[in-house]
Tab-separated table of N, CA and C in Angstrom:
chain	number	residue	atom	x	y	z
A	1	MET	N	0.819	-1.154	-0.054
A	1	MET	CA	-0.013	-0.006	-0.034
A	1	MET	C	0.880	1.276	0.002
A	2	ARG	N	0.500	2.201	-0.775
A	2	ARG	CA	1.273	3.458	-0.925
A	2	ARG	C	0.322	4.619	-0.576
A	3	PHE	N	0.737	5.470	0.350
A	3	PHE	CA	0.012	6.629	0.687
A	3	PHE	C	0.089	7.671	-0.464
A	4	ARG	N	-0.887	8.454	-0.633
A	4	ARG	CA	-0.940	9.351	-1.791
A	4	ARG	C	-0.833	10.854	-1.275
A	5	TYR	N	-0.355	11.646	-2.160
A	5	TYR	CA	-0.362	13.131	-1.950
A	5	TYR	C	-1.603	13.694	-2.477
A	6	LYS	N	-2.112	14.760	-1.947
A	6	LYS	CA	-3.356	15.383	-2.441
A	6	LYS	C	-3.305	15.783	-3.854
A	7	CYS	N	-2.062	16.251	-4.310
A	7	CYS	CA	-1.925	16.705	-5.760
A	7	CYS	C	-2.001	15.610	-6.701
A	8	GLU	N	-1.975	14.322	-6.277
A	8	GLU	CA	-2.056	13.138	-7.154
A	8	GLU	C	-3.518	12.965	-7.590
A	9	GLY	N	-4.448	13.529	-6.885
A	9	GLY	CA	-5.855	13.507	-7.295
A	9	GLY	C	-6.495	12.140	-7.249
A	10	ARG	N	-5.938	11.203	-6.540
A	10	ARG	CA	-6.409	9.864	-6.399
A	10	ARG	C	-6.787	9.594	-4.943
A	11	SER	N	-7.461	8.549	-4.820
A	11	SER	CA	-7.953	8.094	-3.434
A	11	SER	C	-6.677	7.612	-2.723
A	12	ALA	N	-6.653	7.840	-1.466
A	12	ALA	CA	-5.507	7.414	-0.557
A	12	ALA	C	-5.603	5.894	-0.413
A	13	GLY	N	-6.688	5.247	-0.739
A	13	GLY	CA	-6.813	3.867	-0.453
A	13	GLY	C	-7.144	3.569	0.997
A	14	SER	N	-7.726	2.502	1.203
A	14	SER	CA	-8.181	2.112	2.561
A	14	SER	C	-7.064	1.532	3.381
A	15	ILE	N	-6.981	1.873	4.670
A	15	ILE	CA	-6.000	1.258	5.589
A	15	ILE	C	-6.430	-0.141	5.839
A	16	PRO	N	-5.589	-1.142	5.487
A	16	PRO	CA	-5.933	-2.574	5.787
A	16	PRO	C	-5.990	-2.943	7.260
A	17	GLY	N	-6.814	-3.850	7.584
A	17	GLY	CA	-6.819	-4.368	8.893
A	17	GLY	C	-5.692	-5.214	9.237
A	18	GLU	N	-5.400	-5.582	10.431
A	18	GLU	CA	-4.234	-6.311	10.948
A	18	GLU	C	-4.263	-7.620	10.296
A	19	ARG	N	-5.402	-8.293	9.970
A	19	ARG	CA	-5.340	-9.641	9.482
A	19	ARG	C	-5.724	-9.668	7.947
A	20	SER	N	-5.538	-8.549	7.244
A	20	SER	CA	-5.809	-8.488	5.851
A	20	SER	C	-4.803	-9.333	5.038
A	21	THR	N	-5.317	-9.995	3.975
A	21	THR	CA	-4.452	-10.771	3.114
A	21	THR	C	-4.807	-10.337	1.696
A	22	ASP	N	-4.134	-10.890	0.723
A	22	ASP	CA	-4.462	-10.631	-0.594
A	22	ASP	C	-5.791	-11.019	-1.048
A	23	THR	N	-6.388	-12.076	-0.432
A	23	THR	CA	-7.619	-12.583	-0.747
A	23	THR	C	-8.776	-12.152	0.188
A	24	THR	N	-8.363	-11.813	1.438
A	24	THR	CA	-9.350	-11.423	2.436
A	24	THR	C	-9.119	-10.079	3.002
A	25	LYS	N	-9.923	-9.085	2.755
A	25	LYS	CA	-9.723	-7.785	3.214
A	25	LYS	C	-10.439	-7.603	4.542
A	26	THR	N	-9.752	-7.039	5.506
A	26	THR	CA	-10.373	-6.616	6.790
A	26	THR	C	-10.085	-5.137	7.031
A	27	HIS	N	-10.678	-4.598	7.986
A	27	HIS	CA	-10.565	-3.102	8.253
A	27	HIS	C	-10.133	-2.949	9.691
A	28	PRO	N	-9.466	-1.820	10.039
A	28	PRO	CA	-9.005	-1.564	11.375
A	28	PRO	C	-10.372	-1.556	12.283
A	29	THR	N	-10.238	-2.161	13.439
A	29	THR	CA	-11.448	-2.340	14.301
A	29	THR	C	-10.996	-2.127	15.737
A	30	ILE	N	-11.942	-1.533	16.530
A	30	ILE	CA	-11.755	-1.372	18.011
A	30	ILE	C	-12.952	-2.111	18.698
A	31	LYS	N	-12.644	-2.527	19.922
A	31	LYS	CA	-13.722	-3.124	20.746
A	31	LYS	C	-13.598	-2.363	22.072
A	32	ILE	N	-14.749	-1.861	22.474
A	32	ILE	CA	-14.961	-1.140	23.729
A	32	ILE	C	-15.404	-2.109	24.812
A	33	ASN	N	-14.569	-2.240	25.869
A	33	ASN	CA	-14.863	-3.133	27.029
A	33	ASN	C	-15.218	-2.351	28.237
A	34	GLY	N	-16.280	-2.807	28.974
A	34	GLY	CA	-16.615	-2.272	30.209
A	34	GLY	C	-17.408	-1.072	30.179
A	35	TYR	N	-17.982	-0.767	28.998
A	35	TYR	CA	-18.819	0.409	28.859
A	35	TYR	C	-20.041	0.111	27.899
A	36	THR	N	-21.255	0.558	28.310
A	36	THR	CA	-22.297	0.466	27.329
A	36	THR	C	-22.980	1.804	27.341
A	37	GLY	N	-23.326	2.264	26.201
A	37	GLY	CA	-24.011	3.634	26.107
A	37	GLY	C	-23.515	4.345	24.900
A	38	PRO	N	-23.894	5.516	24.695
A	38	PRO	CA	-23.432	6.355	23.490
A	38	PRO	C	-22.049	6.750	23.783
A	39	GLY	N	-21.335	7.075	22.697
A	39	GLY	CA	-19.978	7.616	22.878
A	39	GLY	C	-19.437	8.150	21.475
A	40	THR	N	-18.374	8.819	21.454
A	40	THR	CA	-17.743	9.338	20.373
A	40	THR	C	-16.274	8.759	20.267
A	41	VAL	N	-15.850	8.380	19.075
A	41	VAL	CA	-14.485	7.927	18.863
A	41	VAL	C	-13.805	9.050	18.006
A	42	ARG	N	-12.621	9.410	18.372
A	42	ARG	CA	-11.819	10.310	17.581
A	42	ARG	C	-10.463	9.864	17.371
A	43	ILE	N	-10.010	9.737	16.062
A	43	ILE	CA	-8.796	9.095	15.692
A	43	ILE	C	-7.969	10.121	14.993
A	44	SER	N	-6.623	10.186	15.329
A	44	SER	CA	-5.633	10.988	14.597
A	44	SER	C	-4.326	10.085	14.495
A	45	LEU	N	-3.478	10.585	13.592
A	45	LEU	CA	-2.218	9.975	13.398
A	45	LEU	C	-1.150	10.509	14.371
A	46	VAL	N	-0.330	9.620	14.941
A	46	VAL	CA	0.711	10.063	15.823
A	46	VAL	C	2.040	9.399	15.370
A	47	THR	N	3.118	9.867	15.851
A	47	THR	CA	4.386	9.264	15.510
A	47	THR	C	4.562	7.986	16.155
A	48	LYS	N	5.400	7.038	15.645
A	48	LYS	CA	5.538	5.674	15.997
A	48	LYS	C	6.266	5.618	17.445
A	49	ASP	N	7.191	6.443	17.609
A	49	ASP	CA	8.068	6.239	18.897
A	49	ASP	C	7.619	7.206	19.960
A	50	PRO	N	7.667	6.824	21.177
A	50	PRO	CA	7.412	7.707	22.399
A	50	PRO	C	8.457	8.727	22.414
A	51	PRO	N	8.141	9.889	22.953
A	51	PRO	CA	6.799	10.368	23.182
A	51	PRO	C	6.034	10.558	21.878
A	52	HIS	N	4.838	10.101	21.812
A	52	HIS	CA	4.017	10.197	20.611
A	52	HIS	C	3.660	11.572	20.401
A	53	ARG	N	3.882	12.075	19.103
A	53	ARG	CA	3.384	13.463	18.808
A	53	ARG	C	2.514	13.409	17.619
A	54	PRO	N	1.727	14.452	17.360
A	54	PRO	CA	0.921	14.459	16.182
A	54	PRO	C	1.746	14.313	14.915
A	55	HIS	N	1.258	13.415	14.027
A	55	HIS	CA	1.887	13.207	12.749
A	55	HIS	C	1.489	14.158	11.672
A	56	PRO	N	2.306	14.637	10.820
A	56	PRO	CA	1.879	15.629	9.812
A	56	PRO	C	0.892	15.099	8.789
A	57	HIS	N	0.999	13.833	8.441
A	57	HIS	CA	0.048	13.223	7.512
A	57	HIS	C	-1.401	13.228	8.039
A	58	GLU	N	-2.351	13.144	7.122
A	58	GLU	CA	-3.765	13.295	7.481
A	58	GLU	C	-4.560	12.025	7.217
A	59	LEU	N	-5.587	11.780	8.123
A	59	LEU	CA	-6.605	10.723	7.782
A	59	LEU	C	-7.611	11.445	6.818
A	60	VAL	N	-8.026	10.621	5.790
A	60	VAL	CA	-8.975	11.070	4.806
A	60	VAL	C	-10.018	9.996	4.691
A	61	GLY	N	-11.214	10.365	4.357
A	61	GLY	CA	-12.393	9.409	4.179
A	61	GLY	C	-13.632	10.049	4.793
A	62	LYS	N	-14.635	9.147	4.714
A	62	LYS	CA	-15.936	9.554	5.349
A	62	LYS	C	-15.768	9.764	6.823
A	63	ASP	N	-16.390	10.827	7.329
A	63	ASP	CA	-16.290	11.182	8.740
A	63	ASP	C	-14.969	11.761	9.084
A	64	CYS	N	-14.080	12.153	8.206
A	64	CYS	CA	-12.866	12.757	8.414
A	64	CYS	C	-12.909	14.313	8.161
A	65	ARG	N	-12.354	15.028	8.993
A	65	ARG	CA	-12.226	16.478	8.820
A	65	ARG	C	-10.968	17.029	9.504
A	66	ASP	N	-10.263	17.808	8.753
A	66	ASP	CA	-8.991	18.396	9.198
A	66	ASP	C	-7.977	17.359	9.720
A	67	GLY	N	-7.994	16.193	9.015
A	67	GLY	CA	-7.057	15.147	9.317
A	67	GLY	C	-7.384	14.195	10.441
A	68	PHE	N	-8.593	14.419	11.075
A	68	PHE	CA	-9.099	13.594	12.169
A	68	PHE	C	-10.316	12.837	11.652
A	69	TYR	N	-10.474	11.642	12.295
A	69	TYR	CA	-11.743	10.919	12.029
A	69	TYR	C	-12.503	11.002	13.375
A	70	GLU	N	-13.837	11.191	13.199
A	70	GLU	CA	-14.737	11.268	14.414
A	70	GLU	C	-16.058	10.769	14.041
A	71	ALA	N	-16.616	9.939	14.858
A	71	ALA	CA	-17.931	9.318	14.628
A	71	ALA	C	-18.544	8.955	15.934
A	72	GLU	N	-19.908	8.950	15.930
A	72	GLU	CA	-20.645	8.521	17.048
A	72	GLU	C	-20.702	7.003	17.144
A	73	LEU	N	-20.523	6.476	18.326
A	73	LEU	CA	-20.602	4.981	18.450
A	73	LEU	C	-21.998	4.576	18.774
A	74	CYS	N	-22.508	3.437	18.248
A	74	CYS	CA	-23.792	2.993	18.553
A	74	CYS	C	-23.766	2.422	19.980
A	75	PRO	N	-24.719	2.767	20.813
A	75	PRO	CA	-24.725	2.323	22.190
A	75	PRO	C	-24.964	0.795	22.312
A	76	ASP	N	-25.484	0.107	21.292
A	76	ASP	CA	-25.677	-1.255	21.392
A	76	ASP	C	-24.601	-2.166	20.811
A	77	ARG	N	-23.592	-1.469	20.354
A	77	ARG	CA	-22.461	-2.287	19.717
A	77	ARG	C	-21.131	-2.000	20.413
A	78	CYS	N	-20.368	-2.919	20.768
A	78	CYS	CA	-19.088	-2.752	21.351
A	78	CYS	C	-17.992	-2.877	20.390
A	79	ILE	N	-18.181	-3.179	19.122
A	79	ILE	CA	-17.199	-3.296	18.137
A	79	ILE	C	-17.499	-2.214	17.063
A	80	HIS	N	-16.406	-1.523	16.572
A	80	HIS	CA	-16.559	-0.440	15.590
A	80	HIS	C	-15.463	-0.669	14.612
A	81	SER	N	-15.797	-0.798	13.317
A	81	SER	CA	-14.873	-0.948	12.260
A	81	SER	C	-14.747	0.232	11.388
A	82	PHE	N	-13.519	0.599	10.938
A	82	PHE	CA	-13.255	1.880	10.239
A	82	PHE	C	-13.042	1.507	8.748
A	83	GLN	N	-14.083	1.625	7.883
A	83	GLN	CA	-13.873	1.349	6.492
A	83	GLN	C	-13.638	2.693	5.795
A	84	ASN	N	-13.006	2.538	4.622
A	84	ASN	CA	-12.735	3.678	3.747
A	84	ASN	C	-12.031	4.787	4.481
A	85	LEU	N	-11.047	4.413	5.261
A	85	LEU	CA	-10.202	5.338	6.064
A	85	LEU	C	-8.836	5.244	5.421
A	86	GLY	N	-8.329	6.380	4.918
A	86	GLY	CA	-6.966	6.390	4.305
A	86	GLY	C	-6.013	7.425	4.917
A	87	ILE	N	-4.763	7.385	4.457
A	87	ILE	CA	-3.803	8.340	4.920
A	87	ILE	C	-3.261	9.121	3.661
A	88	GLN	N	-3.292	10.431	3.812
A	88	GLN	CA	-2.813	11.307	2.761
A	88	GLN	C	-1.531	11.974	3.246
A	89	CYS	N	-0.553	11.839	2.406
A	89	CYS	CA	0.803	12.445	2.689
A	89	CYS	C	0.735	13.995	2.641
A	90	VAL	N	1.552	14.640	3.379
A	90	VAL	CA	1.684	16.105	3.418
A	90	VAL	C	3.139	16.335	2.887
A	91	LYS	N	3.222	17.274	1.879
A	91	LYS	CA	4.536	17.631	1.363
A	91	LYS	C	5.389	18.353	2.451
A	92	LYS	N	6.668	18.114	2.395
A	92	LYS	CA	7.574	18.755	3.419
A	92	LYS	C	7.381	20.302	3.442
A	93	ARG	N	7.294	20.811	2.233
A	93	ARG	CA	7.166	22.323	2.222
A	93	ARG	C	5.860	22.868	2.783
A	94	ASP	N	4.826	21.940	3.027
A	94	ASP	CA	3.545	22.324	3.589
A	94	ASP	C	3.555	22.124	5.146
A	95	LEU	N	4.691	21.643	5.747
A	95	LEU	CA	4.692	21.403	7.134
A	95	LEU	C	4.795	22.692	7.951
């Protein structure tokens, strides 16, 4: 998978899930334990190594705005899957 720059004018592609293969596609998923009720999930990119800092690349896709993903969680579901979520590169000169 290759992340895209905005100027390429193409989709960034979906982030594959941990268990994705060439024949079976999965999506990143979270499970909420010990809580039932409404909630909001907010996702951003951070650097790999501690101390984790905001990453300059941006999340793109449905429910993404300003590089963040945010969505309301269903109160009756403890598992939430993130489909059509991609990463868009930022040029060094735009940092």
